[in-house]
Coordinates of C-alpha atoms in Angstrom, one line a residue:
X1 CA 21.5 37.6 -22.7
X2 CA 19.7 40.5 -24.6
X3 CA 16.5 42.0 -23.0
X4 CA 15.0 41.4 -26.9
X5 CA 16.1 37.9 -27.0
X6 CA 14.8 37.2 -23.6
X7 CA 11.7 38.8 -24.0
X8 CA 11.2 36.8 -27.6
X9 CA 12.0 33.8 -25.8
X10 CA 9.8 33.9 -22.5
X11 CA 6.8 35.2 -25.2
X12 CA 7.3 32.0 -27.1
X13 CA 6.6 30.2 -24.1
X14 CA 4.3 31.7 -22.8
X15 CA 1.7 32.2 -26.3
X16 CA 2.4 27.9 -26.9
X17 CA 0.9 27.6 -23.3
X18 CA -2.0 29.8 -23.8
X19 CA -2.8 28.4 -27.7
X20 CA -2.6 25.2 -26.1
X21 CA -5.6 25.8 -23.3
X22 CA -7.3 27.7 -26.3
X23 CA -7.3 24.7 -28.9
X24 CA -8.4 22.5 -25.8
X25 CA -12.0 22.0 -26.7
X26 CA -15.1 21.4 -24.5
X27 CA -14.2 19.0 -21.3
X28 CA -10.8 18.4 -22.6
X29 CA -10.3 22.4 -21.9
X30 CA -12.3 21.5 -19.0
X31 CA -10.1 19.1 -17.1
X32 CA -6.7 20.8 -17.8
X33 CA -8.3 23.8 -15.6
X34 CA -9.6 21.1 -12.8
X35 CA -5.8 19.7 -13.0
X36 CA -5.0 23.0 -12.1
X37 CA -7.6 24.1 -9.5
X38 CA -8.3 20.5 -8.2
X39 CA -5.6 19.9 -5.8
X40 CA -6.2 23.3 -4.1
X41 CA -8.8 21.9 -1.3
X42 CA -6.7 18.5 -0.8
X43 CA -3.6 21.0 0.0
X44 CA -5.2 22.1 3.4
X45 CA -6.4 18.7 4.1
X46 CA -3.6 16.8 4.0
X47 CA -2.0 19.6 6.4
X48 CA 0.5 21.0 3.4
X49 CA 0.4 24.0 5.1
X50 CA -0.6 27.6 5.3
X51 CA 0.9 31.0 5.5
X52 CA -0.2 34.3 6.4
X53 CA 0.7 36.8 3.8
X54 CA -0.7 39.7 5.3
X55 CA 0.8 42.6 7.4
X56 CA -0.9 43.4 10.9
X57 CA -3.2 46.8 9.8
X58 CA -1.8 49.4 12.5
X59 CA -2.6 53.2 12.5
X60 CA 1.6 53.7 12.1
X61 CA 1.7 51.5 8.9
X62 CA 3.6 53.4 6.2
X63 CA 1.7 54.3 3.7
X64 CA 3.0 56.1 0.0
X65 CA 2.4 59.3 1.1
X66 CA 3.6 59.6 4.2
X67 CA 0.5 60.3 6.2
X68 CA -2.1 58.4 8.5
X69 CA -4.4 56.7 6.5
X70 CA -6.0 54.0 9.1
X71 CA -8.0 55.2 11.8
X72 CA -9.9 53.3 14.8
X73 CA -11.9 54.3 17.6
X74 CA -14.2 53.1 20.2
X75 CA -17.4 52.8 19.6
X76 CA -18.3 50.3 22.7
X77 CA -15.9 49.2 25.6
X78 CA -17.2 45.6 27.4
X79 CA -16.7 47.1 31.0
X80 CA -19.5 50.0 30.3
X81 CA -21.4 48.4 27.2
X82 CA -21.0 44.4 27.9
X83 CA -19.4 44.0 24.3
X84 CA -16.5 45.7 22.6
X85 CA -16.6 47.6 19.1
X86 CA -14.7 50.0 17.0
X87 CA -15.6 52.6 14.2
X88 CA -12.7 51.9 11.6
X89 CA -11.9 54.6 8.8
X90 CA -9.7 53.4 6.3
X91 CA -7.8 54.8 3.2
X92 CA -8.6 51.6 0.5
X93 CA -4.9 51.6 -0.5
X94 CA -3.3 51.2 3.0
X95 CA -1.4 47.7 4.5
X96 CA -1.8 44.5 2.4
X97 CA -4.5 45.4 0.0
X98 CA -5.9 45.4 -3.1
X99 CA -5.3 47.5 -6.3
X100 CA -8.3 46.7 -8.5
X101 CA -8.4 47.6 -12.4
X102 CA -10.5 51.1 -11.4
X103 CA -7.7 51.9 -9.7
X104 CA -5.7 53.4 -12.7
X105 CA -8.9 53.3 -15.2
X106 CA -11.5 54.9 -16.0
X107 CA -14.2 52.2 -16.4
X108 CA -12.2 49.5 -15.0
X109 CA -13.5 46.6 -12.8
X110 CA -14.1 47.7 -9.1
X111 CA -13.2 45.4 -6.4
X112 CA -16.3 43.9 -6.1
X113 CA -16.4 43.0 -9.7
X114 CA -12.9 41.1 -9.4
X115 CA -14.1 37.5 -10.1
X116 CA -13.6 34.9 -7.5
X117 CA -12.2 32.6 -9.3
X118 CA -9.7 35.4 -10.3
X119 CA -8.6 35.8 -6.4
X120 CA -7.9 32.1 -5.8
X121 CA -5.0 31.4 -7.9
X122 CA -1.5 29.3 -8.1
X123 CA 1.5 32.0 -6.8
X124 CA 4.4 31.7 -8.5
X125 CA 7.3 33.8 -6.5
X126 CA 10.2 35.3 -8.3
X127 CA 13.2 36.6 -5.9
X128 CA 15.3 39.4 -6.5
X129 CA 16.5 39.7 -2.8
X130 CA 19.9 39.3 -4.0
X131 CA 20.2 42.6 -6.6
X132 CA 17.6 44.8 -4.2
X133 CA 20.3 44.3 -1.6
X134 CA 22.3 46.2 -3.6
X135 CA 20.4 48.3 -4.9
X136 CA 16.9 49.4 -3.7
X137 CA 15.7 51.1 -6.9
X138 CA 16.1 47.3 -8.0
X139 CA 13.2 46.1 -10.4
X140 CA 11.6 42.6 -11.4
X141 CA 13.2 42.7 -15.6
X142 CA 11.6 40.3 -18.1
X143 CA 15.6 38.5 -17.3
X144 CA 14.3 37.4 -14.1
X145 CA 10.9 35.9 -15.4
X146 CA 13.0 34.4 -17.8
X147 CA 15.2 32.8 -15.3
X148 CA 12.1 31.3 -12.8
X149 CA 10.9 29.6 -16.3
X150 CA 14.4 27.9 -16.6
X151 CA 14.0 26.4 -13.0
X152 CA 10.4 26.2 -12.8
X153 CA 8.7 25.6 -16.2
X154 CA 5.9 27.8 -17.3
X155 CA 4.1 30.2 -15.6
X156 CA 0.9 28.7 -14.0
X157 CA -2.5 29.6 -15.9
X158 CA -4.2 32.4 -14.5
X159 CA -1.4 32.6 -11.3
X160 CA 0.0 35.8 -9.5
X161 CA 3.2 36.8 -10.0
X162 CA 4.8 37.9 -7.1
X163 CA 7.8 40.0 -6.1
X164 CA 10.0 39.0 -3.2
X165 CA 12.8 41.6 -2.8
X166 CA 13.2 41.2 1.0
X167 CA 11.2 44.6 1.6
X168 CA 8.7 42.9 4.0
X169 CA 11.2 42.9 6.7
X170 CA 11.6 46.9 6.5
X171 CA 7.8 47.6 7.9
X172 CA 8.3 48.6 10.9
X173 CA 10.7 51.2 10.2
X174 CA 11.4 54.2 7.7
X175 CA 13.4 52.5 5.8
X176 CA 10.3 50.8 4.0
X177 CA 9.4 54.1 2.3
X178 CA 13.2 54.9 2.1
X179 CA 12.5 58.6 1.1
X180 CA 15.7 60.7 0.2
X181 CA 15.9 64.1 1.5
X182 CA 13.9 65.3 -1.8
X183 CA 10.7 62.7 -0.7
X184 CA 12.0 60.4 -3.6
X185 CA 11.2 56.8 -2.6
X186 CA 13.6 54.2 -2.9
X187 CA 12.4 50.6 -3.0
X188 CA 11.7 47.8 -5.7
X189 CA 9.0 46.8 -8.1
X190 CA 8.2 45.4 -11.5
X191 CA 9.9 46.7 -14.9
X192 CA 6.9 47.9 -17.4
X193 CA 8.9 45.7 -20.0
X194 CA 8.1 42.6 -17.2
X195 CA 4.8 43.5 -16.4
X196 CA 3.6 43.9 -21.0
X197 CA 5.3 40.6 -20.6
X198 CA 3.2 38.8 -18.6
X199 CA 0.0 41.3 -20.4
X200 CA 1.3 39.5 -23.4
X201 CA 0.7 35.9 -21.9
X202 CA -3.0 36.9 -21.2
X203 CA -4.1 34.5 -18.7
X204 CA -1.7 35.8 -15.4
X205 CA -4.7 37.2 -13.0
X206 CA -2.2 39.9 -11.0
X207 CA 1.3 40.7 -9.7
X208 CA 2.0 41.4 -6.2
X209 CA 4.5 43.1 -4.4
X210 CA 6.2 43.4 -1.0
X211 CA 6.4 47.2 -0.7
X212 CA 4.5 50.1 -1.1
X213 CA 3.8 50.0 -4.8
X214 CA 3.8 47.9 -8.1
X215 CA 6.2 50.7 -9.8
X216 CA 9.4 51.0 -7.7
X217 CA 10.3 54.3 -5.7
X218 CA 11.5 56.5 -7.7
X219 CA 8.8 56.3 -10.6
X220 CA 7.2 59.5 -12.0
X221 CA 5.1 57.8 -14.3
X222 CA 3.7 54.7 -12.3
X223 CA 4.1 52.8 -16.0
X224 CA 3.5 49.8 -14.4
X225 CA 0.1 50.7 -12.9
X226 CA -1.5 52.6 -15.9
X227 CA 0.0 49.3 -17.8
X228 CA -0.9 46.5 -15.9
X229 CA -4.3 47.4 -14.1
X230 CA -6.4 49.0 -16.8
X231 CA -5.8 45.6 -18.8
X232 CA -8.6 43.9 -15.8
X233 CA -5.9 42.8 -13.8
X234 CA -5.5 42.9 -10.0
X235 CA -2.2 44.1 -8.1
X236 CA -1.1 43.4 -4.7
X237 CA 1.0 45.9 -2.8
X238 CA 2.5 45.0 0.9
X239 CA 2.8 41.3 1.0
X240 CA 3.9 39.3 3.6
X241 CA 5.5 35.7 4.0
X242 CA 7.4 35.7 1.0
X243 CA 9.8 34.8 2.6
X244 CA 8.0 31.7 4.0
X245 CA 6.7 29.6 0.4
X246 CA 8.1 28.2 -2.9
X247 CA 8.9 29.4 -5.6
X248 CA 6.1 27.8 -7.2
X249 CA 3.7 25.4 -6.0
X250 CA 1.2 26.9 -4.2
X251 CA -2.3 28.7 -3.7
X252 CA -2.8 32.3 -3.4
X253 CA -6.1 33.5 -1.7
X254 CA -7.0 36.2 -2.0
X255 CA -9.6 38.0 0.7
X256 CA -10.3 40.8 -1.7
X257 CA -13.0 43.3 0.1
X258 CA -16.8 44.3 -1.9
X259 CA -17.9 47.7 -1.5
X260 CA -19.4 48.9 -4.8
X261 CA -16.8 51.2 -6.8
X262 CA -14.0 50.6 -4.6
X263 CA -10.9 50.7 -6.2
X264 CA -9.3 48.6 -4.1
X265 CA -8.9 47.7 -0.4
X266 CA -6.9 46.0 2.7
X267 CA -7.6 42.1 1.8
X268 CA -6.5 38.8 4.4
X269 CA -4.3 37.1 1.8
X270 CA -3.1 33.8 2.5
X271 CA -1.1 30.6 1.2
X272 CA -1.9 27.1 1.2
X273 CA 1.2 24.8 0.5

């Protein structure tokens, strides 16, 4: 199937969707958003499930550049103080965080101005485990959105789109960064033609990833970023649990942290099935 085609053909769907919510007047607009964000409470309470999508902060997390960028130490031990505390510095854009639309903008949103109805949203997971297998400079291609929308139907209003290419599984070791002997990076990401795909369905709130970045390794250019974010949308980079929830079907939450002009940060994301 052409990329053109494909891309003509996921657009179509996705623009009849969003006309549809737009022409919805009033409460009629009203309750197809409740059918949408209604059943997210009942989830947890009739014990659907939840899942932790967030890697265990450590001062040995890989990071993109190679280098240290979490840092703890004590600032009260219980045997000497009667309580325990630690003075944390952190690098915003370290673990499972947060890239907010200042990130790769100039005026953008910061992370406290993400709305908060933008950081609870459906998930919708599209795998490429398969092809980064075989390739680690493997990207998410409008082909692939194409293909969850033949098994899944649209694209849920204002979801996350996320990447699972298996990556989460690398963490612990070198091969996460997978630098060649130049530093070039090799792991997945999104396509820039994939990510002004879903920019062109205007109501997806982010995209997430399970490795170190939103462009894959070897990018020069981060396309995908200086795409994607200045449009006031929210990335997420080093997910968890992909492994562990559908396709489609569930609730993303999204611990996003608030510090005024932060560009991002190390969020508790999790998953209610």
């Amino acid at each position: 199937m052409c990329d053109v085609c494909v891309m003509n053909r996921v657009k179509r769907k996705m623009l009849n969707r969003r006309d549809f919510f737009r022409t919805s007047a009033g409460a009629g607009a009203a309750a197809a958003l409740g059918a949408t964000l209604a059943p997210r409470p009942a989830l947890a309470q009739e014990g659907g499930g939840m899942v932790d999508m967030t890697h265990t902060l450590t001062e040995d997390f890989p990071t993109f550049f190679g280098e240290q960028q979490f840092f703890l130490d004590r600032a009260a031990d219980f045997a000497e103080d009667g309580f325990n505390a630690f003075e944390m510095r952190v690098h915003e854009h370290t673990g499972t965080h947060v890239d907010a639309p200042l990130h790769f903008s100039e005026d953008g949103n910061s992370v406290a101005e993400i709305p908060i109805d933008r950081l609870i949203v459906p998930l919708a997971v599209i795998d490429i485990r398969e092809k980064a297998e075989a390739d680690p400079d493997a990207q998410l291609t409008p082909d692939d959105i194409a293909e969850w929308i033949e098994r899944n139907g649209d694209l849920p209003r204002g979801a996350c789109v996320a990447m699972n290419s298996g990556w989460a599984r690398h963490v612990g070791g070198t091969m996460f960064r997978n630098a060649d002997d130049d530093g070039v990076m090799h792991f997945p990401g999104f396509h820039p033609e994939a990510a002004e795909m879903l920019l062109e369905a205007d109501d997806i709130a982010g995209i997430a990833v399970d490795t170190l970045s939103l462009d894959h390794g070897p990018s020069a250019d981060f396309a995908v970023h200086y795409g994607w974010l200045p449009a006031g949308r929210w990335g997420i980079e080093c997910l968890a649990g992909l492994d562990e929830v559908p396709d489609s079907g569930a609730v993303l939450v999204v611990g996003a942290p608030k510090h005024a002009g932060g560009t991002g940060g190390p969020a508790r994301v999790f998953t209610l099935l």
